[in-house]
Coordinates of C-alpha atoms and ligand atoms in Angstrom, one line a residue:
M1 CA 0.0 0.0 0.0
F2 CA 1.3 3.4 -0.9
T3 CA 0.6 6.5 1.3
L4 CA 0.4 10.2 0.5
I5 CA 3.7 11.9 1.3
D6 CA 3.8 14.7 3.8
L7 CA 4.8 18.1 2.5
P8 CA 8.2 19.1 4.0
Y9 CA 6.9 22.7 4.5
P10 CA 3.7 24.4 5.7
I11 CA 0.8 24.6 3.1
D12 CA 1.3 28.4 2.6
A13 CA 5.1 28.3 2.6
L14 CA 5.5 28.5 -1.1
E15 CA 3.3 31.6 -1.6
P16 CA 3.0 33.6 -3.8
V17 CA 4.6 31.2 -6.4
I18 CA 2.3 28.3 -5.4
S19 CA -0.7 29.4 -3.3
A20 CA -2.0 27.4 -0.3
Q21 CA -5.2 26.9 -2.3
T22 CA -3.3 25.4 -5.2
L23 CA -1.1 23.3 -3.0
S24 CA -4.1 22.0 -1.0
F25 CA -5.8 20.8 -4.1
H26 CA -2.6 19.6 -5.8
H27 CA -1.3 17.6 -2.9
G28 CA -4.5 16.8 -0.9
K29 CA -6.8 16.0 -3.9
H30 CA -4.9 15.2 -7.1
L31 CA -2.0 13.3 -5.5
Q32 CA -4.3 11.6 -3.0
A33 CA -6.4 10.4 -5.9
Y34 CA -3.4 8.9 -7.7
V35 CA -2.4 7.1 -4.4
D36 CA -6.0 5.8 -3.8
N37 CA -6.3 4.6 -7.5
L38 CA -3.0 2.7 -7.4
N39 CA -3.9 1.1 -4.1
K40 CA -7.1 -0.3 -5.8
L41 CA -5.3 -1.4 -9.0
I42 CA -2.3 -3.4 -7.8
P43 CA -3.6 -6.0 -5.2
G44 CA -3.2 -9.4 -6.7
T45 CA -1.0 -8.3 -9.6
E46 CA 2.7 -8.7 -10.2
Y47 CA 3.1 -5.1 -9.2
E48 CA 1.9 -5.5 -5.7
S49 CA 5.3 -6.1 -4.1
M50 CA 7.3 -3.6 -6.2
T51 CA 8.6 -0.1 -5.3
L52 CA 7.1 2.9 -7.0
E53 CA 10.1 3.1 -9.4
E54 CA 9.9 -0.6 -10.2
I55 CA 6.2 -0.3 -11.0
V56 CA 6.8 2.6 -13.3
I57 CA 9.6 0.8 -15.2
A58 CA 7.7 -2.5 -15.4
S59 CA 4.3 -1.1 -16.4
S60 CA 5.9 1.2 -19.0
K61 CA 6.6 -1.8 -21.2
P62 CA 4.0 -4.0 -23.0
V63 CA 3.8 -7.5 -21.5
P64 CA 2.3 -10.6 -23.1
E65 CA -1.4 -11.4 -23.0
P66 CA -3.5 -11.9 -20.9
V67 CA -1.9 -9.5 -18.4
E68 CA -1.6 -6.8 -21.1
G69 CA -4.5 -4.4 -21.3
P70 CA -6.0 -1.2 -19.9
A71 CA -5.0 -2.1 -16.3
R72 CA -1.3 -1.9 -17.1
K73 CA -1.8 1.6 -18.6
A74 CA -3.8 2.7 -15.6
I75 CA -1.2 1.3 -13.2
F76 CA 1.6 3.1 -15.2
N77 CA -0.4 6.4 -15.1
N78 CA -1.2 6.4 -11.4
A79 CA 2.3 5.1 -10.3
G80 CA 4.0 7.6 -12.6
Q81 CA 2.0 10.5 -11.2
I82 CA 2.8 9.5 -7.6
L83 CA 6.5 9.2 -8.4
N84 CA 6.4 12.5 -10.4
H85 CA 4.6 14.4 -7.6
N86 CA 6.8 13.0 -4.8
L87 CA 9.9 14.3 -6.6
Y88 CA 8.2 17.6 -7.4
F89 CA 6.8 18.5 -4.0
T90 CA 10.1 17.6 -2.2
Q91 CA 12.3 19.8 -4.3
F92 CA 10.9 23.1 -3.1
A93 CA 11.6 25.2 -0.1
P94 CA 10.3 28.6 1.1
R95 CA 12.9 31.2 -0.1
H96 CA 11.7 34.5 1.1
S97 CA 9.6 34.9 4.1
R98 CA 8.1 38.3 4.9
L99 CA 10.9 39.0 7.3
D100 CA 13.5 38.1 4.8
L101 CA 12.0 40.3 2.1
S102 CA 12.5 43.3 4.3
R103 CA 16.3 42.7 4.3
H104 CA 17.1 40.8 1.1
S105 CA 16.3 41.0 -2.5
R106 CA 14.8 37.9 -4.2
L107 CA 18.1 37.2 -6.0
D108 CA 20.0 37.2 -2.7
R109 CA 17.8 34.5 -1.4
E110 CA 17.6 32.3 -4.5
S111 CA 19.2 28.9 -4.3
A112 CA 21.8 27.9 -6.9
P113 CA 23.6 24.7 -7.8
T114 CA 27.1 24.0 -6.5
G115 CA 29.8 21.3 -6.9
P116 CA 29.7 18.6 -9.6
L117 CA 26.1 19.6 -10.7
K118 CA 27.1 23.2 -11.2
A119 CA 30.2 22.2 -13.2
Q120 CA 28.1 19.8 -15.4
I121 CA 25.4 22.4 -16.1
E122 CA 28.1 24.9 -17.0
S123 CA 30.0 22.5 -19.2
Q124 CA 26.8 21.6 -21.2
W125 CA 24.9 24.9 -21.2
G126 CA 27.6 27.5 -20.5
T127 CA 25.6 29.2 -17.7
L128 CA 22.8 28.4 -15.3
E129 CA 20.7 31.0 -16.9
A130 CA 21.0 29.4 -20.3
F131 CA 20.0 26.1 -18.9
Q132 CA 17.0 27.7 -17.1
K133 CA 15.9 29.4 -20.3
E134 CA 15.9 26.1 -22.3
F135 CA 14.2 24.3 -19.4
V136 CA 11.3 26.8 -19.3
A137 CA 11.1 26.9 -23.1
K138 CA 10.7 23.1 -23.2
G139 CA 8.1 23.2 -20.4
V140 CA 6.2 25.9 -22.3
G141 CA 6.5 23.9 -25.6
L142 CA 5.1 20.7 -24.2
F143 CA 1.7 20.3 -25.8
G144 CA -1.0 19.5 -23.3
S145 CA -0.4 17.9 -19.9
G146 CA 3.0 16.6 -18.9
W147 CA 6.3 17.2 -17.1
V148 CA 9.6 18.8 -18.0
W149 CA 12.7 17.1 -16.4
L150 CA 16.4 17.6 -15.7
Q151 CA 17.6 14.0 -16.1
A152 CA 21.0 12.2 -16.0
D153 CA 22.3 9.1 -17.7
A154 CA 24.6 6.6 -16.0
A155 CA 27.7 8.7 -16.9
G156 CA 26.2 11.8 -15.3
T157 CA 25.5 13.6 -18.6
L158 CA 22.5 15.8 -18.2
S159 CA 19.6 16.3 -20.6
I160 CA 16.2 18.0 -20.5
G161 CA 13.3 15.6 -21.0
Q162 CA 9.8 16.5 -22.1
Y163 CA 7.3 13.8 -21.3
P164 CA 3.5 13.8 -21.8
G165 CA 1.0 12.5 -19.2
A166 CA 2.5 10.5 -16.3
D167 CA 5.8 9.5 -17.9
N168 CA 9.1 9.7 -15.9
P169 CA 12.8 9.5 -16.8
V170 CA 13.2 6.1 -15.0
A171 CA 11.0 4.5 -17.8
H172 CA 13.8 5.6 -20.2
G173 CA 16.7 4.4 -18.2
L174 CA 17.5 7.9 -16.8
R175 CA 17.6 9.4 -13.4
P176 CA 15.1 12.2 -12.5
L177 CA 16.7 15.2 -10.9
L178 CA 14.3 18.1 -11.1
T179 CA 10.9 18.5 -12.6
F180 CA 8.3 21.2 -13.3
D181 CA 4.7 20.0 -13.5
V182 CA 3.0 21.5 -16.6
W183 CA -0.4 20.0 -16.0
E184 CA -2.9 22.9 -15.7
H185 CA -3.9 21.8 -12.2
A186 CA -0.4 22.8 -11.0
Y187 CA -0.9 26.5 -11.8
Y188 CA -4.3 27.4 -13.2
L189 CA -5.8 28.8 -9.9
D190 CA -2.8 31.2 -9.6
Y191 CA -1.6 31.8 -13.1
Q192 CA -4.5 30.8 -15.4
N193 CA -3.1 30.4 -18.9
R194 CA 0.3 32.0 -18.1
R195 CA 2.4 28.8 -18.0
A196 CA 5.7 30.5 -18.8
A197 CA 5.3 33.0 -15.9
H198 CA 4.5 30.2 -13.5
L199 CA 7.5 28.1 -14.6
E200 CA 9.9 31.1 -14.4
A201 CA 8.6 31.8 -10.9
L202 CA 9.3 28.2 -9.7
W203 CA 13.1 28.9 -9.8
G204 CA 12.5 31.2 -6.8
I205 CA 11.4 28.3 -4.6
L206 CA 13.5 25.5 -6.0
D207 CA 15.9 24.0 -3.5
W208 CA 19.0 23.2 -5.6
S209 CA 20.5 21.2 -2.6
V210 CA 17.8 18.6 -3.2
V211 CA 18.6 18.4 -6.9
E212 CA 22.3 18.1 -6.1
R213 CA 21.7 15.2 -3.7
R214 CA 19.8 13.4 -6.4
Y215 CA 22.6 14.0 -8.9
N216 CA 25.4 12.9 -6.5
K217 CA 23.5 9.7 -5.5
Q218 CA 24.9 7.5 -8.3
Ligands
MN1 MN1 0.3 17.7 -10.8

């Protein structure tokens, strides 16, 4: 049985980038529904004893009849969405409380990569800003619902992945490091149709130390 993850910050901690209202629906309703659905789908199947990552990888590939069918796709979609949201919600941290804003500019408080991840981004994109620009452009350019990812291969080489629906880099043999959710439920209450503005604002609450830990964990 899978359970809903706890948010590692208060429900209003990411405002104004992600409002408490958006977060309460996104975590408490959307993610909860994926967890409930998966828990109904997997009992009695080969997926029952697997980890979330194992379920996503196994259910991403067609299997012989009679197991193959709509159930596998439903399992992939719900397991994928749980894995995606678990990675998404745990990569943020409040950056600028009201007190901090009185003393620091936003840029002073923004997190940035260091160490091997910083070196790798700069070797592939030149600057962090160039990487961020391409990442947001790929999120904006993803048609319909999906996720944009920073992902790494076994050698540590980075790439930006655009996947529709519930797909995740683990289904492509890659490690997920950072992701922006471009499903409308992630931003519509706060930004309506302004997806680009929302994605650009997410840099302000991204905790790069989380992304680095994912990168350094080979
Ligand atoms: Mn979502």
